[in-house]
Amino acid sequence: MAWSSFFRRATSLYHAHPVLIAIATVSTAGGGIFAYKTVYACSPDVNMPKKKVVVLGSGWAATSFLKNLKNPSYEVEVVSPRNYFAFTPLLPSVTCGTVEARSICEPIRNIAKKKHVKIEFREAECYKIDPINRKVYCRANQPADLEGKEEFTVDYDYLVVAMGARPNTFNTPGVEEHCLFLKEIEDAQRIRRAVLDCFEKASLPQLTEEQRKRILQFVVVGGGPTGVEFSAALHDFVNEDLAQLYPSLKDLINITLLEAGDHILNMFDKRITEFAEEKFKRDGINVKLGAMVIKVTEKEIHTKDRATGTMVSMPSGLVVWSTGIGTRPVITEFMKQIGQTSRRALSTDEWLRVEGAANVYALGDCATIQQRKVVEDIEAICRRADKDNKGSLSVKELQNVLKDISERYPQIEIYMKRKQFTSIVDLLKSVQGNEEKEKSTQVNIATFKKALSEVDAQMKNLPATAQVASQQGVYLADCFNRIEKCKENPEGPPRTRGEGRHRFRPFRYKHFGQFAPLGGGTTAAQLPGDLVTYGHSTQWLWYSVYASKQVSWRTRILVISDWTRRFLFGRDSSRI
Amino acid sequence: MAWSSFFRRATSLYHAHPVLIAIATVSTAGGGIFAYKTVYACSPDVNMPKKKVVVLGSGWAATSFLKNLKNPSYEVEVVSPRNYFAFTPLLPSVTCGTVEARSICEPIRNIAKKKHVKIEFREAECYKIDPINRKVYCRANQPADLEGKEEFTVDYDYLVVAMGARPNTFNTPGVEEHCLFLKEIEDAQRIRRAVLDCFEKASLPQLTEEQRKRILQFVVVGGGPTGVEFSAALHDFVNEDLAQLYPSLKDLINITLLEAGDHILNMFDKRITEFAEEKFKRDGINVKLGAMVIKVTEKEIHTKDRATGTMVSMPSGLVVWSTGIGTRPVITEFMKQIGQTSRRALSTDEWLRVEGAANVYALGDCATIQQRKVVEDIEAICRRADKDNKGSLSVKELQNVLKDISERYPQIEIYMKRKQFTSIVDLLKSVQGNEEKEKSTQVNIATFKKALSEVDAQMKNLPATAQVASQQGVYLADCFNRIEKCKENPEGPPRTRGEGRHRFRPFRYKHFGQFAPLGGGTTAAQLPGDLVTYGHSTQWLWYSVYASKQVSWRTRILVISDWTRRFLFGRDSSRI
């Protein structure tokens, strides 16, 4: 069939059945492919009042939710103080001008414009959530020349909280005043200017060598992926570009990375940690392990050695603080209202529903999923499994429920994978005494309980990464898209307490690996299946993954052209 | 001769005579060509103390001076609050994101690094010039954590003042507080954010249509090239990009251009003025002529009609003020010290030397050249011309001095060109009575004086443009480069009073034409020889001229890729 005739047929098919299917060209990073896409039946909804979904935030979680929401029976209002989505994994590159700030930003309105769902955007900050009256209170970003109209409320039917987090200072004195953070675009721009300021400051006449050294002492607090990547990026910027422009200062520059733990990048494989520490040592980046920051002043940073308790103070020209995330005040306030007082972040169930607030969903860095423990439900599980009420379970009975329960309790699967069990039989065997191993077609309930009781230890909070937030956004949008369909045909696991099945499958995070760029064209990566790789080729993998993950073709091309520009001309040192 | 053998010979020649000549590849916008370049004899100077040249500023004049300075017997110290050169003619494009700010900036240190002259840069602002002790007082840009070391003085042997100007508010109340200007990179970035702020503000709920209209009323004050280009750029941004993202606001937007004179672009040819006014009318840009702004408040701008005296106030969401330039306080202060109290800018002679301050040069927007009047020197000129002391001049005698005097007094040439005289005879004829025309081989001195007395009316201050500043920088650098050579062989015109010749030819501005981009891919241009052109093809001429005039290959490629990006994806509306 020729393309033209295919196209003609497809068009006529579409015109005949516009409501049900359409053939759409889906352009992916790998090229253009043809795919089927469901088009929602709009006509029956015209007279129905649309449900209002309010989305708080414009980061990874919110944006991937918006991008994937396709059901036109909702109208969406997005409230965020930033009118754009920023590709935050490239923030460390922005601090040094390897990539420009604007190359990683995409206006939310640009994303919304391409949707069939009505999406309104308000550039404002939500300062209070009222779950009882289903209202959020917002304050516009703008200066006060609107006669009090900067504050407004928005009603919701469903609320999606995706406001992210703020840097965690652990209440260390002086951090707020004297440190720079690395969470927002503005932070990255501020760091870039501050680094150049240090070089210009150190170039002034009349200073002593001591003073110049102090000004050119760059300190990074926090040996996590962000802190490490920033140190590496700064080292490259300073050595590849600035050293040539400020030749007299070249030997006075010092970069120090402070980490309170025993190793940098401690969430990575040991091989990567070692490689990174080795590389930093070779590069002359001063890594101090076990150093807890206790105070920051204008010109000094005070640390305490965790092992010996020795207090040390070192001069500093610039301190970048990147030690993890804390809760935003509006979230803390909301948590108080709904009785979640003891938590670090907004607690949700496995369907991302906030516990204690109806129709409120939370995703991304401001939320944590409270995975239900198997031990809490073990009685109900056994009752369900023991179909013949014999008080003991046959292997067959167990295998029948395993799919359901491991969907509901992902920790079972993680545990079995980790222990390299291929079936439930292996799991049971591991707790059965030797004498029982022979007659393993029948299992008593006590053994089963014992086997399951260990799996809860596998539960871990998901990391606060773009990957998690993005997958949660996709998941939630999918639930919203299929809400009607899944009401009729629930596809989730059976309810442990109560009748029937859950409407949706619970959210399940799929880890695709993580990168740690280490500077000088070297990157380390930990890929699924315990695959560890580092070196220049991994840097190219990093380039291609980050280019393909861009939110639009515009940002993709801009980022690639920024990289090319850097190769050709180096990084710019204009102080703008 | 094959290239390889040519290269070998050239190299051996260079090694044999390294001091005198070298063959250098000069890359120009048109491609690579081979050119001869003088290499200065460094060796004799090694033990001589170098003369210190202090340059204040990093704009067009200062940068073209630095780029062209080649004489290594100077050491240069540049003091400027901006560590980069900005290609200011593209500022209106930056306000709307057609071109990114960083694409038109080049660090001064990058420019200095490529020179054989030692150039130091200090990011500081000069706040006082002391011409008696040959010192400039500077204050660093940096916050006060250097224990008073932010202030310093720099001694000079020669001082080059190229600090530019500041916007002129004509002391109109409210302008400083409520208007945005368009002189620096930061101004352009501020305008870009402010325009997006207006759109976000107008998108807030609860506002009345009246309020939204007020917020989206953009007012530009000043119908000069900058004001007109900015209005056009804003119109394109709003209509081509923002209208699609903010569809509900599309019909509320209004752009008004206020001009106190009778026409916009009144320094251009009448045909261009008319074309621009017509085009703006078609585009819906509201041009108000004869409107003098008398007061600006937070939400309103008050104007007075020049003809009728009627006072009008109009609501405004954003006011951009671009009505010409004023003197910086440090220049005013310096002018007071050297007795130039009644002037608008630092007054120099035709060699760019500041009157009343030895070894101080001024160029660019902070200076004006006081062209010496012919009438003041007419006696001396006649004495010089009348070689045979007969009391009358033969045409031959006149022709002998004409070259010298028209070099010293460019107004003669301008006058003759304007009257379409081909020789001095035509000039004399124009003032001779009919009866004298016959015997025109002999001219009496009174007639000659009468002929010359009219030419002074042709003297005009040079416009405050990048073109003038840049040519002045090139000229001054050339004088510094050839100072020793021209001491021995002066090449300037004979001194009218005093003996011998001037060391250098006076500065002569060569006008290459001017562009006025009018939006929608249309540009008007006034080229030398009274050539006027407008339309889309002129826009392409504009593109190629502006690309070729970029200060480095880096900025050239960035600007071109920004234009390409705009064609492909439009302008970005992220509020960063």
Short mmCIF file of N, CA, C and O in Angstrom, two decimals, chain A residues 83-84 100-102 105-107 109-110 113 121-123 140 142 144-147 149 151-152 185 192 197 200-201 203-207 211 214-215 244-246 298-299 553-554 557-558 565 569 572-576, chain B residues 83-84 100-102 105-107 109-110 113 121-123 140 142 144-147 149 151-152 185 189 192 197 200-201 203-207 211 214-215 244-246 298-299 553-554 557-558 565 569 572-576:
data_model
loop_
_atom_site.label_atom_id
_atom_site.label_comp_id
_atom_site.label_asym_id
_atom_site.label_seq_id
_atom_site.Cartn_x
_atom_site.Cartn_y
_atom_site.Cartn_z
N ASN A 83 6.52 30.05 35.74
CA ASN A 83 5.65 29.77 34.60
C ASN A 83 6.30 28.80 33.61
O ASN A 83 5.89 28.71 32.46
N TYR A 84 7.33 28.09 34.06
CA TYR A 84 8.02 27.18 33.16
C TYR A 84 8.41 25.90 33.90
O TYR A 84 8.47 25.87 35.13
N GLU A 100 22.94 26.82 28.89
CA GLU A 100 22.30 28.06 29.30
C GLU A 100 21.00 27.79 30.03
O GLU A 100 20.31 26.81 29.72
N ALA A 101 20.64 28.66 30.97
CA ALA A 101 19.42 28.48 31.76
C ALA A 101 18.20 28.32 30.85
O ALA A 101 17.39 27.42 31.04
N ARG A 102 18.10 29.17 29.84
CA ARG A 102 16.91 29.15 29.03
C ARG A 102 16.79 27.88 28.17
O ARG A 102 15.70 27.53 27.73
N CYS A 105 14.53 25.29 29.97
CA CYS A 105 13.21 25.71 30.45
C CYS A 105 12.19 25.63 29.33
O CYS A 105 12.47 25.99 28.20
N GLU A 106 11.00 25.20 29.67
CA GLU A 106 9.91 25.17 28.70
C GLU A 106 8.68 25.76 29.39
O GLU A 106 8.28 25.28 30.44
N PRO A 107 8.09 26.80 28.79
CA PRO A 107 6.92 27.41 29.44
C PRO A 107 5.78 26.40 29.58
O PRO A 107 5.50 25.63 28.66
N ARG A 109 2.73 27.01 29.60
CA ARG A 109 1.70 27.33 28.60
C ARG A 109 1.98 26.69 27.25
O ARG A 109 1.07 26.37 26.51
N ASN A 110 3.26 26.55 26.93
CA ASN A 110 3.63 25.88 25.69
C ASN A 110 3.24 24.41 25.74
O ASN A 110 2.81 23.83 24.75
N LYS A 113 -0.68 24.22 25.66
CA LYS A 113 -1.27 24.60 24.37
C LYS A 113 -1.47 23.41 23.45
O LYS A 113 -2.40 23.37 22.65
N PHE A 121 -3.25 28.51 33.48
CA PHE A 121 -2.08 28.63 34.34
C PHE A 121 -2.14 29.94 35.13
O PHE A 121 -2.53 30.97 34.59
N ARG A 122 -1.78 29.87 36.41
CA ARG A 122 -1.68 31.09 37.24
C ARG A 122 -0.28 31.16 37.82
O ARG A 122 0.13 30.25 38.54
N GLU A 123 0.41 32.24 37.56
CA GLU A 123 1.74 32.40 38.15
C GLU A 123 1.57 32.92 39.58
O GLU A 123 1.49 34.12 39.81
N ALA A 140 -0.18 35.93 44.11
CA ALA A 140 0.53 36.12 42.85
C ALA A 140 1.97 36.54 43.11
O ALA A 140 2.28 37.13 44.14
N GLN A 142 3.44 38.78 41.65
CA GLN A 142 3.62 40.15 41.20
C GLN A 142 3.66 41.16 42.33
O GLN A 142 3.04 40.96 43.35
N ALA A 144 2.75 44.51 44.46
CA ALA A 144 1.41 44.87 44.92
C ALA A 144 0.83 46.10 44.23
O ALA A 144 0.62 47.12 44.84
N ASP A 145 0.57 46.02 42.92
CA ASP A 145 -0.12 47.16 42.31
C ASP A 145 -1.46 46.73 41.71
O ASP A 145 -1.97 47.30 40.78
N LEU A 146 -2.01 45.66 42.28
CA LEU A 146 -3.29 45.16 41.76
C LEU A 146 -4.41 45.38 42.78
O LEU A 146 -5.44 44.74 42.72
N GLU A 147 -4.20 46.28 43.72
CA GLU A 147 -5.22 46.61 44.73
C GLU A 147 -5.74 45.38 45.45
O GLU A 147 -6.94 45.12 45.49
N LYS A 149 -5.65 42.39 44.63
CA LYS A 149 -6.08 41.27 43.79
C LYS A 149 -4.97 40.23 43.60
O LYS A 149 -5.10 39.33 42.79
N GLU A 151 -4.08 38.27 45.83
CA GLU A 151 -4.45 37.05 46.56
C GLU A 151 -5.78 36.54 46.03
O GLU A 151 -6.69 37.33 45.79
N PHE A 152 -5.84 35.25 45.85
CA PHE A 152 -7.10 34.70 45.35
C PHE A 152 -7.22 33.25 45.81
O PHE A 152 -6.24 32.66 46.26
N ILE A 185 16.32 27.38 38.88
CA ILE A 185 17.07 28.05 37.82
C ILE A 185 17.79 29.29 38.36
O ILE A 185 18.96 29.53 38.07
N ARG A 192 26.48 31.06 39.17
CA ARG A 192 27.34 31.42 38.05
C ARG A 192 27.90 32.84 38.24
O ARG A 192 29.10 33.07 38.08
N ASP A 197 32.04 36.63 40.24
CA ASP A 197 32.31 37.70 41.20
C ASP A 197 33.58 37.41 41.99
O ASP A 197 34.38 38.30 42.25
N GLU A 200 36.52 38.20 39.86
CA GLU A 200 36.71 39.64 39.68
C GLU A 200 37.19 40.29 40.98
O GLU A 200 38.04 41.16 40.97
N LYS A 201 36.61 39.82 42.08
CA LYS A 201 37.00 40.33 43.40
C LYS A 201 38.49 40.07 43.62
O LYS A 201 39.24 40.94 44.03
N SER A 203 40.72 39.78 41.53
CA SER A 203 41.57 40.50 40.58
C SER A 203 41.78 41.96 40.97
O SER A 203 42.50 42.68 40.28
N LEU A 204 41.10 42.39 42.02
CA LEU A 204 41.25 43.79 42.40
C LEU A 204 42.66 44.03 42.94
O LEU A 204 43.29 43.12 43.48
N PRO A 205 43.17 45.25 42.80
CA PRO A 205 44.51 45.51 43.33
C PRO A 205 44.45 45.59 44.86
O PRO A 205 43.38 45.45 45.45
N GLN A 206 45.56 45.76 45.48
CA GLN A 206 45.68 46.02 46.93
C GLN A 206 45.41 44.82 47.82
O GLN A 206 45.63 44.90 49.03
N LEU A 207 44.92 43.70 47.28
CA LEU A 207 44.63 42.56 48.16
C LEU A 207 45.91 41.78 48.44
O LEU A 207 46.82 41.72 47.61
N GLN A 211 44.22 37.05 51.15
CA GLN A 211 42.85 37.44 50.85
C GLN A 211 42.37 36.86 49.52
O GLN A 211 41.26 36.38 49.40
N ARG A 214 41.53 33.28 50.00
CA ARG A 214 40.28 33.12 50.72
C ARG A 214 39.10 33.29 49.75
O ARG A 214 38.16 32.49 49.72
N ILE A 215 39.18 34.30 48.91
CA ILE A 215 38.09 34.59 47.97
C ILE A 215 37.93 33.44 46.97
O ILE A 215 36.83 33.12 46.54
N GLN A 244 42.58 30.45 32.08
CA GLN A 244 43.21 31.15 30.96
C GLN A 244 42.95 32.65 30.98
O GLN A 244 43.77 33.44 30.52
N LEU A 245 41.78 33.01 31.49
CA LEU A 245 41.43 34.43 31.49
C LEU A 245 41.96 35.16 32.71
O LEU A 245 42.10 36.37 32.71
N TYR A 246 42.22 34.41 33.78
CA TYR A 246 42.74 35.01 35.01
C TYR A 246 44.04 34.28 35.36
O TYR A 246 44.12 33.62 36.40
N GLU A 298 30.33 34.89 57.10
CA GLU A 298 30.56 35.56 55.82
C GLU A 298 31.83 35.06 55.14
O GLU A 298 31.88 34.90 53.93
N LYS A 299 32.86 34.80 55.96
CA LYS A 299 34.14 34.46 55.35
C LYS A 299 34.69 33.12 55.80
O LYS A 299 35.81 32.77 55.46
N TRP A 553 11.29 19.52 21.65
CA TRP A 553 12.34 19.55 20.63
C TRP A 553 13.15 20.83 20.73
O TRP A 553 14.35 20.84 20.44
N ARG A 554 12.47 21.91 21.14
CA ARG A 554 13.16 23.18 21.28
C ARG A 554 14.31 23.04 22.29
O ARG A 554 15.46 23.33 21.99
N ILE A 557 17.17 20.71 21.11
CA ILE A 557 18.12 21.31 20.16
C ILE A 557 18.98 22.37 20.85
O ILE A 557 20.18 22.47 20.61
N LEU A 558 18.36 23.13 21.75
CA LEU A 558 19.13 24.16 22.45
C LEU A 558 20.23 23.54 23.31
O LEU A 558 21.37 24.02 23.33
N ARG A 565 28.55 24.41 21.38
CA ARG A 565 29.18 25.71 21.60
C ARG A 565 30.30 25.60 22.64
O ARG A 565 31.37 26.18 22.48
N PHE A 569 33.88 26.87 21.77
CA PHE A 569 34.33 28.17 22.28
C PHE A 569 34.55 28.20 23.78
O PHE A 569 34.92 29.24 24.32
N ASP A 572 31.24 30.86 28.65
CA ASP A 572 31.30 32.32 28.68
C ASP A 572 31.54 32.82 30.11
O ASP A 572 31.01 32.26 31.06
N SER A 573 32.35 33.87 30.23
CA SER A 573 32.58 34.40 31.58
C SER A 573 32.08 35.82 31.73
O SER A 573 32.49 36.52 32.64
N SER A 574 31.16 36.26 30.86
CA SER A 574 30.54 37.58 31.05
C SER A 574 29.70 37.53 32.31
O SER A 574 28.95 36.59 32.52
N ARG A 575 29.78 38.57 33.10
CA ARG A 575 29.08 38.56 34.38
C ARG A 575 27.69 39.15 34.17
O ARG A 575 27.44 40.32 34.50
N ILE A 576 26.80 38.36 33.55
CA ILE A 576 25.42 38.85 33.38
C ILE A 576 24.45 37.85 33.98
O ILE A 576 24.80 36.75 34.28
N ASN B 83 32.28 43.38 33.02
CA ASN B 83 33.48 42.68 32.56
C ASN B 83 33.34 42.17 31.13
O ASN B 83 34.07 41.30 30.70
N TYR B 84 32.38 42.72 30.40
CA TYR B 84 32.15 42.24 29.04
C TYR B 84 31.80 43.42 28.13
O TYR B 84 31.39 44.49 28.60
N GLU B 100 19.52 36.05 22.54
CA GLU B 100 19.76 35.93 23.97
C GLU B 100 20.83 36.92 24.42
O GLU B 100 21.75 37.24 23.66
N ALA B 101 20.71 37.37 25.66
CA ALA B 101 21.65 38.36 26.20
C ALA B 101 23.09 37.88 26.04
O ALA B 101 23.97 38.61 25.60
N ARG B 102 23.32 36.63 26.39
CA ARG B 102 24.70 36.15 26.40
C ARG B 102 25.30 36.05 24.98
O ARG B 102 26.52 36.05 24.83
N CYS B 105 27.35 39.23 24.17
CA CYS B 105 28.37 39.68 25.12
C CYS B 105 29.68 38.94 24.89
O CYS B 105 29.68 37.74 24.65
N GLU B 106 30.77 39.66 25.01
CA GLU B 106 32.09 39.03 24.91
C GLU B 106 32.93 39.56 26.07
O GLU B 106 33.09 40.77 26.21
N PRO B 107 33.47 38.65 26.90
CA PRO B 107 34.26 39.13 28.04
C PRO B 107 35.47 39.96 27.56
O PRO B 107 36.13 39.57 26.60
N ARG B 109 38.20 40.22 29.00
CA ARG B 109 39.41 39.41 29.18
C ARG B 109 39.66 38.49 27.98
O ARG B 109 40.79 38.17 27.67
N ASN B 110 38.59 38.05 27.33
CA ASN B 110 38.73 37.24 26.13
C ASN B 110 39.35 38.06 25.01
O ASN B 110 40.16 37.54 24.23
N LYS B 113 43.08 38.79 26.00
CA LYS B 113 43.95 37.61 25.97
C LYS B 113 44.63 37.43 24.61
O LYS B 113 45.74 36.90 24.53
N PHE B 121 42.38 43.93 33.66
CA PHE B 121 41.00 44.40 33.78
C PHE B 121 40.58 44.48 35.24
O PHE B 121 40.90 43.59 36.04
N ARG B 122 39.90 45.54 35.62
CA ARG B 122 39.32 45.66 36.97
C ARG B 122 37.83 45.89 36.86
O ARG B 122 37.40 46.86 36.23
N GLU B 123 37.04 45.00 37.47
CA GLU B 123 35.59 45.19 37.45
C GLU B 123 35.23 46.21 38.53
O GLU B 123 35.02 45.85 39.70
N ALA B 140 35.00 49.01 43.53
CA ALA B 140 34.68 47.70 42.96
C ALA B 140 33.17 47.47 42.98
O ALA B 140 32.46 48.02 43.83
N GLN B 142 31.82 44.87 43.89
CA GLN B 142 31.52 43.79 44.83
C GLN B 142 30.96 44.28 46.15
O GLN B 142 31.26 45.37 46.58
N ALA B 144 30.56 44.70 50.19
CA ALA B 144 31.63 45.17 51.07
C ALA B 144 32.16 44.10 52.03
O ALA B 144 31.98 44.19 53.23
N ASP B 145 32.82 43.07 51.49
CA ASP B 145 33.43 42.13 52.43
C ASP B 145 34.94 42.07 52.22
O ASP B 145 35.59 41.08 52.49
N LEU B 146 35.47 43.15 51.69
CA LEU B 146 36.91 43.17 51.43
C LEU B 146 37.62 44.14 52.37
O LEU B 146 38.73 44.60 52.09
N GLU B 147 36.98 44.49 53.47
CA GLU B 147 37.57 45.39 54.48
C GLU B 147 38.08 46.68 53.86
O GLU B 147 39.25 47.07 54.02
N LYS B 149 38.79 47.39 50.92
CA LYS B 149 39.65 47.27 49.74
C LYS B 149 38.86 47.40 48.43
O LYS B 149 39.39 47.18 47.36
N GLU B 151 37.71 50.08 47.38
CA GLU B 151 38.05 51.35 46.76
C GLU B 151 39.55 51.39 46.50
O GLU B 151 40.34 50.97 47.34
N PHE B 152 39.92 51.85 45.35
CA PHE B 152 41.34 51.92 45.03
C PHE B 152 41.58 53.02 44.00
O PHE B 152 40.62 53.51 43.39
N ILE B 185 22.65 45.59 29.12
CA ILE B 185 22.14 44.23 29.03
C ILE B 185 21.09 43.96 30.11
O ILE B 185 20.02 43.40 29.83
N GLN B 189 17.16 42.61 29.86
CA GLN B 189 16.64 41.43 30.57
C GLN B 189 15.46 41.82 31.46
O GLN B 189 14.49 41.08 31.57
N ARG B 192 12.36 42.26 29.38
CA ARG B 192 11.81 40.95 28.98
C ARG B 192 10.98 40.35 30.10
O ARG B 192 9.86 39.89 29.89
N ASP B 197 5.81 39.51 32.98
CA ASP B 197 5.07 39.79 34.22
C ASP B 197 3.71 40.38 33.91
O ASP B 197 2.72 40.03 34.55
N GLU B 200 1.43 37.63 32.83
CA GLU B 200 1.05 36.76 33.95
C GLU B 200 0.10 37.48 34.89
O GLU B 200 -0.86 36.89 35.39
N LYS B 201 0.39 38.76 35.11
CA LYS B 201 -0.45 39.56 35.99
C LYS B 201 -1.87 39.62 35.41
O LYS B 201 -2.86 39.43 36.12
N SER B 203 -3.28 37.56 33.64
CA SER B 203 -3.93 36.24 33.62
C SER B 203 -4.49 35.86 34.98
O SER B 203 -5.10 34.79 35.11
N LEU B 204 -4.27 36.67 35.98
CA LEU B 204 -4.78 36.32 37.31
C LEU B 204 -6.30 36.41 37.30
O LEU B 204 -6.87 37.19 36.55
N PRO B 205 -6.96 35.62 38.16
CA PRO B 205 -8.41 35.71 38.20
C PRO B 205 -8.83 37.00 38.90
O PRO B 205 -7.99 37.75 39.36
N GLN B 206 -10.08 37.26 38.98
CA GLN B 206 -10.67 38.35 39.76
C GLN B 206 -10.50 39.74 39.18
O GLN B 206 -11.06 40.70 39.69
N LEU B 207 -9.65 39.89 38.13
CA LEU B 207 -9.45 41.23 37.60
C LEU B 207 -10.59 41.61 36.66
O LEU B 207 -11.17 40.75 36.01
N GLN B 211 -8.95 46.50 34.22
CA GLN B 211 -7.63 46.31 34.85
C GLN B 211 -6.69 45.53 33.93
O GLN B 211 -5.52 45.87 33.81
N ARG B 214 -5.40 47.81 31.31
CA ARG B 214 -4.39 48.73 31.84
C ARG B 214 -3.03 48.02 31.92
O ARG B 214 -2.00 48.55 31.49
N ILE B 215 -3.05 46.80 32.43
CA ILE B 215 -1.80 46.05 32.60
C ILE B 215 -1.14 45.77 31.25
O ILE B 215 0.08 45.76 31.14
N GLN B 244 -0.51 33.53 21.15
CA GLN B 244 -0.90 32.12 21.10
C GLN B 244 -0.93 31.47 22.48
O GLN B 244 -1.71 30.56 22.72
N LEU B 245 -0.06 31.95 23.35
CA LEU B 245 0.01 31.34 24.68
C LEU B 245 -0.99 31.95 25.64
O LEU B 245 -1.33 31.35 26.65
N TYR B 246 -1.41 33.18 25.36
CA TYR B 246 -2.37 33.85 26.23
C TYR B 246 -3.56 34.27 25.36
O TYR B 246 -3.82 35.46 25.19
N GLU B 298 2.72 55.17 38.94
CA GLU B 298 2.76 53.71 38.91
C GLU B 298 1.85 53.15 37.82
O GLU B 298 2.20 52.16 37.17
N LYS B 299 0.70 53.76 37.64
CA LYS B 299 -0.27 53.19 36.71
C LYS B 299 -0.67 54.11 35.58
O LYS B 299 -1.55 53.77 34.79
N TRP B 553 33.92 35.40 16.71
CA TRP B 553 33.24 34.30 16.02
C TRP B 553 32.22 33.64 16.92
O TRP B 553 31.18 33.17 16.46
N ARG B 554 32.53 33.60 18.21
CA ARG B 554 31.60 33.00 19.17
C ARG B 554 30.26 33.73 19.14
O ARG B 554 29.20 33.12 18.93
N ILE B 557 28.34 33.30 15.77
CA ILE B 557 27.63 32.02 15.62
C ILE B 557 26.43 31.95 16.56
O ILE B 557 25.35 31.48 16.19
N LEU B 558 26.60 32.48 17.78
CA LEU B 558 25.47 32.45 18.72
C LEU B 558 24.30 33.29 18.21
O LEU B 558 23.15 32.87 18.29
N ARG B 565 16.92 29.73 15.70
CA ARG B 565 16.03 29.17 16.72
C ARG B 565 14.69 29.91 16.73
O ARG B 565 13.63 29.31 16.83
N PHE B 569 11.36 27.92 16.40
CA PHE B 569 10.55 27.66 17.60
C PHE B 569 9.88 28.90 18.18
O PHE B 569 9.21 28.80 19.19
N ASP B 572 11.06 32.42 23.46
CA ASP B 572 10.73 31.74 24.70
C ASP B 572 10.00 32.68 25.65
O ASP B 572 10.31 33.87 25.72
N SER B 573 9.03 32.16 26.38
CA SER B 573 8.30 33.02 27.32
C SER B 573 8.46 32.57 28.76
O SER B 573 7.68 32.95 29.62
N SER B 574 9.50 31.77 29.05
CA SER B 574 9.77 31.41 30.45
C SER B 574 10.21 32.67 31.18
O SER B 574 11.02 33.43 30.69
N ARG B 575 9.70 32.85 32.36
CA ARG B 575 9.99 34.08 33.09
C ARG B 575 11.25 33.86 33.94
O ARG B 575 11.17 33.64 35.14
N ILE B 576 12.42 33.88 33.27
CA ILE B 576 13.67 33.73 34.03
C ILE B 576 14.58 34.91 33.71
O ILE B 576 14.37 35.63 32.79
#
